[in-house]
Tab-separated table of C-alpha atoms in Angstrom:
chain	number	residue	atom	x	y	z
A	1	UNK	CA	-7.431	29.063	-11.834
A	2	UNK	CA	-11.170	27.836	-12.378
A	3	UNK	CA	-12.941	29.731	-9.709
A	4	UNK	CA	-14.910	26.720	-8.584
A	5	UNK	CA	-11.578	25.136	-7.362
A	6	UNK	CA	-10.558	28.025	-6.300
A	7	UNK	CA	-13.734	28.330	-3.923
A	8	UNK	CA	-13.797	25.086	-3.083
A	9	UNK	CA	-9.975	25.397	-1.843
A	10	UNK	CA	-11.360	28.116	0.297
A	11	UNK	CA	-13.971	26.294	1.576
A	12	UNK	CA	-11.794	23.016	2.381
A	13	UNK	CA	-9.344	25.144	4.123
A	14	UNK	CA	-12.302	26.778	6.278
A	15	UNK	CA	-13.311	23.157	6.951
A	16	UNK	CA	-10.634	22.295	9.259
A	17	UNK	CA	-11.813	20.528	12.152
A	18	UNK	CA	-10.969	22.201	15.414
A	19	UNK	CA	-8.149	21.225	17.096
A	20	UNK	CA	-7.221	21.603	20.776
A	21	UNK	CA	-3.059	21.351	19.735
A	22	UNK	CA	-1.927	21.174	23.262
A	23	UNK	CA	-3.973	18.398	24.420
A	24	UNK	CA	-3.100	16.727	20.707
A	25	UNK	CA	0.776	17.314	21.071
A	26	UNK	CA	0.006	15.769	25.189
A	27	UNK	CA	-1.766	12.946	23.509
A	28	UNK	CA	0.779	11.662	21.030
A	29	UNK	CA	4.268	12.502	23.797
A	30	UNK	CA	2.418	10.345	26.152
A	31	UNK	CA	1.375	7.230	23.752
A	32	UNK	CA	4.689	7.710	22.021
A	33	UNK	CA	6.518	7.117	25.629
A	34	UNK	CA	3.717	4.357	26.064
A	35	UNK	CA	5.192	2.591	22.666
A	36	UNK	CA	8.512	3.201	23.888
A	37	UNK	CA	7.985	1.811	27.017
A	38	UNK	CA	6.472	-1.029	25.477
A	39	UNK	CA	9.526	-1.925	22.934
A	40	UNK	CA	11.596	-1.509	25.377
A	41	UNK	CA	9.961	-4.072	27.758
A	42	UNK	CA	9.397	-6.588	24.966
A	43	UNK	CA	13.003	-6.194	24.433
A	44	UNK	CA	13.966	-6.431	28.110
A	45	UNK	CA	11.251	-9.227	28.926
A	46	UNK	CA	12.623	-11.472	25.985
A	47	UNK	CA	16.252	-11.173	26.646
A	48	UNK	CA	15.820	-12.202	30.221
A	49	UNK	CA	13.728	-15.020	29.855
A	50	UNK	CA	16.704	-16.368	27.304
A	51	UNK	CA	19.332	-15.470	29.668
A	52	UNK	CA	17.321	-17.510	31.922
A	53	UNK	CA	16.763	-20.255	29.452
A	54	UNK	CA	20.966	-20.445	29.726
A	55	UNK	CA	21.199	-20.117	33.249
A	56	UNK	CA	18.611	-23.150	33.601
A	57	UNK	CA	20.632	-25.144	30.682
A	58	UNK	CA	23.920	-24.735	33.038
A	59	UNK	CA	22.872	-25.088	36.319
A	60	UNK	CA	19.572	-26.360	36.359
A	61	UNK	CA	19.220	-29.210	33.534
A	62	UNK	CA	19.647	-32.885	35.596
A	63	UNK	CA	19.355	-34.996	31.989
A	64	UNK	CA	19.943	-34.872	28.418
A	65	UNK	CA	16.285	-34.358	27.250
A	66	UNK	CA	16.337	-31.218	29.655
A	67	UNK	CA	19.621	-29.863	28.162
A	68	UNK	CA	17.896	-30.458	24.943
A	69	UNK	CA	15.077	-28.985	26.088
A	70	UNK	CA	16.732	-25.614	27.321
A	71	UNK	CA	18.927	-25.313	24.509
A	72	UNK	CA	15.863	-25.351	21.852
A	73	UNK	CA	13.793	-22.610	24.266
A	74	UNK	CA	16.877	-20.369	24.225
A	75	UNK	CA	16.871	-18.585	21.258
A	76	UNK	CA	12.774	-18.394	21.225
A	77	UNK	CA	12.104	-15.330	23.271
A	78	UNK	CA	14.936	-13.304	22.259
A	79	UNK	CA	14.321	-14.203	18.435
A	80	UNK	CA	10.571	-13.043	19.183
A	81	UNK	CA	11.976	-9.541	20.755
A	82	UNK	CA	13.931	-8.936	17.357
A	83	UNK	CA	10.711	-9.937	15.466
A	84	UNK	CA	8.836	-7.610	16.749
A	85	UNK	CA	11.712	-4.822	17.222
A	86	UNK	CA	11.903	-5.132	13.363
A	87	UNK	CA	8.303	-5.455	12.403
A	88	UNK	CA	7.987	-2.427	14.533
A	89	UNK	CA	10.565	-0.505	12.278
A	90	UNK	CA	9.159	-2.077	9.158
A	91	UNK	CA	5.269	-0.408	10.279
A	92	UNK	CA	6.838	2.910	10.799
A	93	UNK	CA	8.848	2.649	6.905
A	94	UNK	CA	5.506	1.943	5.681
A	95	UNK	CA	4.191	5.484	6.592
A	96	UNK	CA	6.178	6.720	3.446
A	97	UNK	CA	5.548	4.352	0.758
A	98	UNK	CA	3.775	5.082	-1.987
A	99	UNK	CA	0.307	4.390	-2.454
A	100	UNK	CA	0.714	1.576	-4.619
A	101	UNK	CA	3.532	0.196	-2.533
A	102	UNK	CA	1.399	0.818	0.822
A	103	UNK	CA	-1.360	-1.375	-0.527
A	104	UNK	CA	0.996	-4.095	-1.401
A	105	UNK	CA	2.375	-4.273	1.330
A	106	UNK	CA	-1.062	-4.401	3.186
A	107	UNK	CA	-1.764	-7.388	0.924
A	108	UNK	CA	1.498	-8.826	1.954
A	109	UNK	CA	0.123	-8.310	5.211
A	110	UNK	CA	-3.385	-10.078	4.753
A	111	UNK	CA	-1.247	-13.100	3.410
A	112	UNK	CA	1.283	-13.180	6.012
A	113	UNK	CA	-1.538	-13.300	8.859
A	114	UNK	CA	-3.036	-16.234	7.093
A	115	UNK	CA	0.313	-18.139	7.104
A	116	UNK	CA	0.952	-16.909	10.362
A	117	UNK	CA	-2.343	-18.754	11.850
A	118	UNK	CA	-2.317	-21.511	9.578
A	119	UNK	CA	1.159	-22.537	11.296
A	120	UNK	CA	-0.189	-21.716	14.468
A	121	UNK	CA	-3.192	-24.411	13.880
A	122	UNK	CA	-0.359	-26.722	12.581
A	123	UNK	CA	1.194	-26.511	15.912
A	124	UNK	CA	-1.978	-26.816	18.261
A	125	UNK	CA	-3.003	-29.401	15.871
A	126	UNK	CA	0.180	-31.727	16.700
A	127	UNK	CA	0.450	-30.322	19.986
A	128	UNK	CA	-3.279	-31.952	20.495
A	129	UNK	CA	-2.539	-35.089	19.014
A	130	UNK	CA	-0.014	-35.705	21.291
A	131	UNK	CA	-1.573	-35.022	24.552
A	132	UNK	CA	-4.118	-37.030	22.972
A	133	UNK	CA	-1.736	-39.740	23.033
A	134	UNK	CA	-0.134	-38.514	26.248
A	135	UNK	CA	-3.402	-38.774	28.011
A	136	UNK	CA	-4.937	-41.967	26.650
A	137	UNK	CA	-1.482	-43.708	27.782
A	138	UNK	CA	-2.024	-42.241	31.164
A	139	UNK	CA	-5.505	-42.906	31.553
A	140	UNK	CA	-5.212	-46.394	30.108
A	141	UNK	CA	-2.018	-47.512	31.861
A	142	UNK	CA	-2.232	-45.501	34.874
A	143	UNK	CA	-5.408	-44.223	35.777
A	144	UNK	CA	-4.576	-41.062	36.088
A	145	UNK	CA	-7.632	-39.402	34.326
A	146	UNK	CA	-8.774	-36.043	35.522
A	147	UNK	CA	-5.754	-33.980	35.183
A	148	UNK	CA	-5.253	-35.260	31.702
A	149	UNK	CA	-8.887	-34.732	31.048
A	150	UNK	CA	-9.040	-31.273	31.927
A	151	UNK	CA	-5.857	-30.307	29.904
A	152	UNK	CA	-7.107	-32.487	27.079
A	153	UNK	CA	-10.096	-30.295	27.268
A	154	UNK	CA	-7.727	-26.731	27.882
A	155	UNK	CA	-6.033	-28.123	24.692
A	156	UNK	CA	-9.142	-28.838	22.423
A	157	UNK	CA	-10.460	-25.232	23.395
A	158	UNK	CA	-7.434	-23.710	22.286
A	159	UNK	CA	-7.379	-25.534	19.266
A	160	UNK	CA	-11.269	-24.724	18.152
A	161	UNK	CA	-10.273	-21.266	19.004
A	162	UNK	CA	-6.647	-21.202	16.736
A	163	UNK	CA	-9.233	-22.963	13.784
A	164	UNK	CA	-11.631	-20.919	13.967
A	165	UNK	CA	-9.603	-17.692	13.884
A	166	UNK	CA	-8.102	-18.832	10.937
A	167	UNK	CA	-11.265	-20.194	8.859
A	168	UNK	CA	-12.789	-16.790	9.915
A	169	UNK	CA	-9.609	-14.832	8.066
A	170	UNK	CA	-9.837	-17.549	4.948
A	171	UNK	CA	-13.084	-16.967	4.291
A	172	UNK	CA	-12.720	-13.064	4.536
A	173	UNK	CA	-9.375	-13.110	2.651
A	174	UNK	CA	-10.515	-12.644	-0.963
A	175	UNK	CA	-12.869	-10.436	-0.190
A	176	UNK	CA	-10.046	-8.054	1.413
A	177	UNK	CA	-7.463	-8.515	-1.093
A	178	UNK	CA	-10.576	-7.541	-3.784
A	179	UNK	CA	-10.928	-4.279	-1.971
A	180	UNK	CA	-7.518	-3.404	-2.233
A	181	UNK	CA	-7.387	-4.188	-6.211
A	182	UNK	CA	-10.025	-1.742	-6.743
A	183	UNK	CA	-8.724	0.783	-4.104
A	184	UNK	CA	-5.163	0.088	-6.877
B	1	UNK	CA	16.543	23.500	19.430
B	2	UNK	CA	16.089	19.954	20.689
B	3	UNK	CA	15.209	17.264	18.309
B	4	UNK	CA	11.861	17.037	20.412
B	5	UNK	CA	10.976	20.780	19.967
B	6	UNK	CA	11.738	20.451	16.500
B	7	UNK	CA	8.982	17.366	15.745
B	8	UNK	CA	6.735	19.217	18.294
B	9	UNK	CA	7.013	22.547	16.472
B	10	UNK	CA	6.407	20.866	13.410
B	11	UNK	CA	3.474	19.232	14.508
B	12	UNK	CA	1.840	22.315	15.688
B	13	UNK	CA	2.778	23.747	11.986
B	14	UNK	CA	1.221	20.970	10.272
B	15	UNK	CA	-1.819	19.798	12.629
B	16	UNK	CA	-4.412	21.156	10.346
B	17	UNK	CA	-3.422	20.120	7.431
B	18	UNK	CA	-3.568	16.707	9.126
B	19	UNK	CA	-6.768	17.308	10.795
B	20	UNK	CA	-8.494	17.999	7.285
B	21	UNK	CA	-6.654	15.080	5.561
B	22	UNK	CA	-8.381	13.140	8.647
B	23	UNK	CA	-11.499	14.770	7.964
B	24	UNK	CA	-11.050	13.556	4.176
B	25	UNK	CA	-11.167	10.179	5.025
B	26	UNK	CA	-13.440	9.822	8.614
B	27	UNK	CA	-16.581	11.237	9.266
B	28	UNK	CA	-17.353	10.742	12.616
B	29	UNK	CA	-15.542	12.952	15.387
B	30	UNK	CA	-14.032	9.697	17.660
B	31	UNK	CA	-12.754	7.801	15.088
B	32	UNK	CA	-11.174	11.013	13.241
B	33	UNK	CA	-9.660	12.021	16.413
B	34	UNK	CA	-8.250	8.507	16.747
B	35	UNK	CA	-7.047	9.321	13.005
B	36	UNK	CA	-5.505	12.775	13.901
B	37	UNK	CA	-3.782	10.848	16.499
B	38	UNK	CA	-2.241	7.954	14.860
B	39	UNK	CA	-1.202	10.190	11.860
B	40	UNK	CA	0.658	12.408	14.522
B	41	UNK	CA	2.100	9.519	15.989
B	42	UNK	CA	3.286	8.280	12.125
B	43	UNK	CA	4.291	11.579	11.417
B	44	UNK	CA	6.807	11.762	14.741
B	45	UNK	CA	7.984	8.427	13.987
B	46	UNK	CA	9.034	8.911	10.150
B	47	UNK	CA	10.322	12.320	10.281
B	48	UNK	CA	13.836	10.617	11.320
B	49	UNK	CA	13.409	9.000	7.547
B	50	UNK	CA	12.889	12.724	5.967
B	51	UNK	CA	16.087	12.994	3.707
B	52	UNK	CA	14.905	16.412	2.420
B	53	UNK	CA	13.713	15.087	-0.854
B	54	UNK	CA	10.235	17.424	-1.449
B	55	UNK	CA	9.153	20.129	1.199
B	56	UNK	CA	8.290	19.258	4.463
B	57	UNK	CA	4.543	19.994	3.893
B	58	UNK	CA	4.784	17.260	1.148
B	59	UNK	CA	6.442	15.006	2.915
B	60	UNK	CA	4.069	15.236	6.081
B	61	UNK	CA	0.741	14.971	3.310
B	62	UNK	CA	2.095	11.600	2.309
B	63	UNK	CA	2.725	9.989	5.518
B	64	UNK	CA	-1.046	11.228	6.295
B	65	UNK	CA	-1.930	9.778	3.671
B	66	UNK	CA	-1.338	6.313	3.795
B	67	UNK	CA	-2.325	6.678	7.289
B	68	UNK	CA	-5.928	7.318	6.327
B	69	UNK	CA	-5.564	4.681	3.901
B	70	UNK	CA	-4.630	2.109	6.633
B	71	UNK	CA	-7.153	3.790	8.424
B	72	UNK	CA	-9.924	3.398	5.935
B	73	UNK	CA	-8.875	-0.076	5.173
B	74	UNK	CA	-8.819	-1.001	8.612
B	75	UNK	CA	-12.660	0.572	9.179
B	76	UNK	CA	-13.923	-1.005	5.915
B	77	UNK	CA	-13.159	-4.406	7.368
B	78	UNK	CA	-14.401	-4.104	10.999
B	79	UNK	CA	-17.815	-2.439	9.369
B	80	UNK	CA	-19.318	-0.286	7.090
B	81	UNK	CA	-19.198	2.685	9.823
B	82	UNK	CA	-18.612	5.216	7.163
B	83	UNK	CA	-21.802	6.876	7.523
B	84	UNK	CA	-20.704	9.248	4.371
B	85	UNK	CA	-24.237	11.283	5.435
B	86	UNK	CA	-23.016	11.696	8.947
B	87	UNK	CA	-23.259	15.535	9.331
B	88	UNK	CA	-19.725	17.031	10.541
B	89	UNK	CA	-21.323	19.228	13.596
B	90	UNK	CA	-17.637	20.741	14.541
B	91	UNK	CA	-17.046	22.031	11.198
B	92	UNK	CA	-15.130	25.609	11.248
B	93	UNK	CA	-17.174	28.588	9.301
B	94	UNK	CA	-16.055	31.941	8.861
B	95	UNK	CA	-18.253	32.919	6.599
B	96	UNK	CA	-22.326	33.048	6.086
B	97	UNK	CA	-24.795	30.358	6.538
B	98	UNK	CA	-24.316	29.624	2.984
B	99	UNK	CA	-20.985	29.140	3.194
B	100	UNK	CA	-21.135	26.755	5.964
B	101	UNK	CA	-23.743	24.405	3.936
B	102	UNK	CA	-21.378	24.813	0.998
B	103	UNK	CA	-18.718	23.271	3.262
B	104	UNK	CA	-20.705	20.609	4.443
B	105	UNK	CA	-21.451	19.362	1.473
B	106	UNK	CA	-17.538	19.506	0.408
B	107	UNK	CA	-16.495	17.958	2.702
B	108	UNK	CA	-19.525	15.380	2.636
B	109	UNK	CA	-19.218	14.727	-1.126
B	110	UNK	CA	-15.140	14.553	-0.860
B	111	UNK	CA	-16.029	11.155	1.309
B	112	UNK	CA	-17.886	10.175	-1.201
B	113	UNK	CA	-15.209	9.870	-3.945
B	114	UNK	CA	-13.578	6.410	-4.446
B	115	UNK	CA	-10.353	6.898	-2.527
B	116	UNK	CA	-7.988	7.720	-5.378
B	117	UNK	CA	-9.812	10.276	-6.520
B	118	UNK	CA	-10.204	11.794	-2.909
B	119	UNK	CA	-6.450	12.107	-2.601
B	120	UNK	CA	-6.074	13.799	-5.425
B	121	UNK	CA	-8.659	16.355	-4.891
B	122	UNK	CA	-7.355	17.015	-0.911
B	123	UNK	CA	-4.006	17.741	-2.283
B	124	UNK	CA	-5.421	19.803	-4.827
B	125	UNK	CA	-7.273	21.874	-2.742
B	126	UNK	CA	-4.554	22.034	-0.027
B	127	UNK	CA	-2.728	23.935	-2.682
B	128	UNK	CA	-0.492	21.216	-3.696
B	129	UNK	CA	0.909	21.613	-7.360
B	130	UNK	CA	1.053	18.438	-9.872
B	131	UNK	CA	4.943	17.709	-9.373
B	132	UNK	CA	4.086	17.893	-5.222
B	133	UNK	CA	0.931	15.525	-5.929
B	134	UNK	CA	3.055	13.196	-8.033
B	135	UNK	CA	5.548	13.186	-5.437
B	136	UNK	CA	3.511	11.928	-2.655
B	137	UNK	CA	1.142	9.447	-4.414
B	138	UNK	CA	3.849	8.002	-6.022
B	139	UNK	CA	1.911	8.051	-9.354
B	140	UNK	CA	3.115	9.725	-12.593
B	141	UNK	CA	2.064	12.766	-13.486
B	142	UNK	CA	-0.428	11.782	-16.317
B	143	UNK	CA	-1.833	10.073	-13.932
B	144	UNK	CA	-2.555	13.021	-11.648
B	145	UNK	CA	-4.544	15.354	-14.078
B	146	UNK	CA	-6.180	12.598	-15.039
B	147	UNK	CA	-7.708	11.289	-11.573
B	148	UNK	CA	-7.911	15.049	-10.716
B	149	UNK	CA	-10.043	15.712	-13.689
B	150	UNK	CA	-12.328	13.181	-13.203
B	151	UNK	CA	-12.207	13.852	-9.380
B	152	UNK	CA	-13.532	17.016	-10.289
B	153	UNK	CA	-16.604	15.833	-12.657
B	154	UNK	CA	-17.563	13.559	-9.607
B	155	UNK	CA	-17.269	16.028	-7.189
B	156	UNK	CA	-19.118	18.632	-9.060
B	157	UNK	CA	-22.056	16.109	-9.777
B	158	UNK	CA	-21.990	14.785	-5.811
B	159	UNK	CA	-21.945	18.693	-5.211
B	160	UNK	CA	-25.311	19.071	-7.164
B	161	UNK	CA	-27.281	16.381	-5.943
């Protein structure tokens, strides 16, 4: 073997960082039980708020529109719990991809977020048009301004916020996916 | 042996050969501790997905791996934090002075490399052979010596400086 590797492998070897192993193997136990915790509370949390969403549909729900109402909510939370359950176990399978897999699927990633928040400023965006419309009924027809003023402001807030966030990840986008090419 | 003692002892086994392939990739203690940690936690998670197709020691390198790459991609976006001058006070020396400033400056000018050629060269001089590198970069073997040679130029010349 060239003896310049050779001396550099025993320098990189005497290079290790020290490592306290206990407090490392402590560490990772207790955020592993932390993650666990967590799954299984996002798991827990969503279920019961659907099993709720059922309970409310039978015994709650006075009208049609409420029915309709429950019955559209239902599946939301619990659908979000599996989301996440499997995003969770997609994360972990990306620990053993190789390298040029792993930075496709980080691009996939990048893109996903941006569809992610552009649907979310879809939403808020219709959302705020109709409280818009909500509100200017109310305050026209019925006077009632300030509540609909304040959660016409709430809503614009939100919305600046959801646009922002996802002008802010636009503009940065290219430049992210750019770095991964070369990094290819 | 439980299946907990069994991650745990292999964790112990492996820790420095994650702690240098954090050191590879993160120069300043906090964040490389944060590193240490989160390729721990990756390695715990995925060794359930081991089906025994390369050695252990391979198999734990690549999961490290694209840890530090998520790692590095992650840093790279928040900021240009990596300070590749940022000297790396804990550093273990056995030997003489000279020794330790010739580790210093490995490990220094590793950071340095572009990131392909840094994984090469760790797994090189972790003692991993070509088939081994192959294996966990997921690149053919062609590939290898060729990113390792020129790893090696640019090391040697970052070495010099």
């Amino acid at each position: 073997m060239d003896p310049l590797l050779e001396q550099w492998q025993k320098d990189y070897k005497n290079a290790t960082p020290k490592l306290d192993t206990a407090a490392l193997l402590s560490q990772i136990t207790s955020a592993r039980k932390k993650q666990s915790i967590k799954a299984w509370f996002d798991l827990v949390a969503g279920t019961f708020v659907s099993l709720f969403c059922i309970y409310a549909l039978i015994f709650e729900a006075t009208s049609t529109p409420e029915q309709v109402l429950y019955a559209i909510l239902t599946p939301l939370p619990i659908g979000f719990s599996i989301w996440a359950f499997l995003k969770r176990k997609k994360l972990i399978k990306s620990n053993i991809l190789d390298f040029n897999a792993l930075l496709l699927f980080k691009k996939q990633q990048l893109i996903n977020q941006i569809n992610y928040w552009r649907l979310n400023l879809i939403g808020c965006s219709i959302l705020w048009a109709a409280l818009c419309i909500t509100a200017a009924v109310s305050v026209l027809m019925y006077n009632h301004s300030t509540i609909w003023l304040i959660q016409l402001g709430i809503g614009t807030l939100v919305l600046i916020l959801t646009l922002t966030r996802y002008l802010y990840l636009k503009y940065h986008l290219k430049g992210k996916l750019n770095y991964i090419d070369n990094l290819e | 042996m439980s299946k907990k003692d069994h991650i745990h002892e292999v964790l112990l086994q492996y820790a420095p050969l994650m702690a240098r392939i954090a050191a590879t990739h993160e120069a300043d203690q906090a964040l490389r501790e944060d590193l240490l940690q989160d390729i721990s936690l990756a390695v715990w998670h995925s060794v359930e997905n081991f089906i025994g197709d390369s050695s252990m020691k391979t198999f734990i390198a690549k999961v490290a791996h694209n840890r530090a790459v998520d790692h590095v991609l992650k840093e790279t976006r928040r900021q240009d934090r990596h300070n590749l001058s940022d000297p790396l006070l804990d550093l273990v020396s056995t030997d003489s002075h000279q020794h330790s400033d010739n580790t210093y400056d490995l490990m220094t000018a590793m950071r340095r490399l572009p990131l392909k050629f840094r994984q090469v060269i760790s797994l090189q001089l972790e003692g991993f052979n070509q088939a081994e590198i192959t294996h966990t970069l997921g690149i053919n073997e062609a590939n290898v010596a060729k990113r390792a040679s020129r790893a090696l130029v640019q090391l040697q010349k970052l070495m010099e400086q």
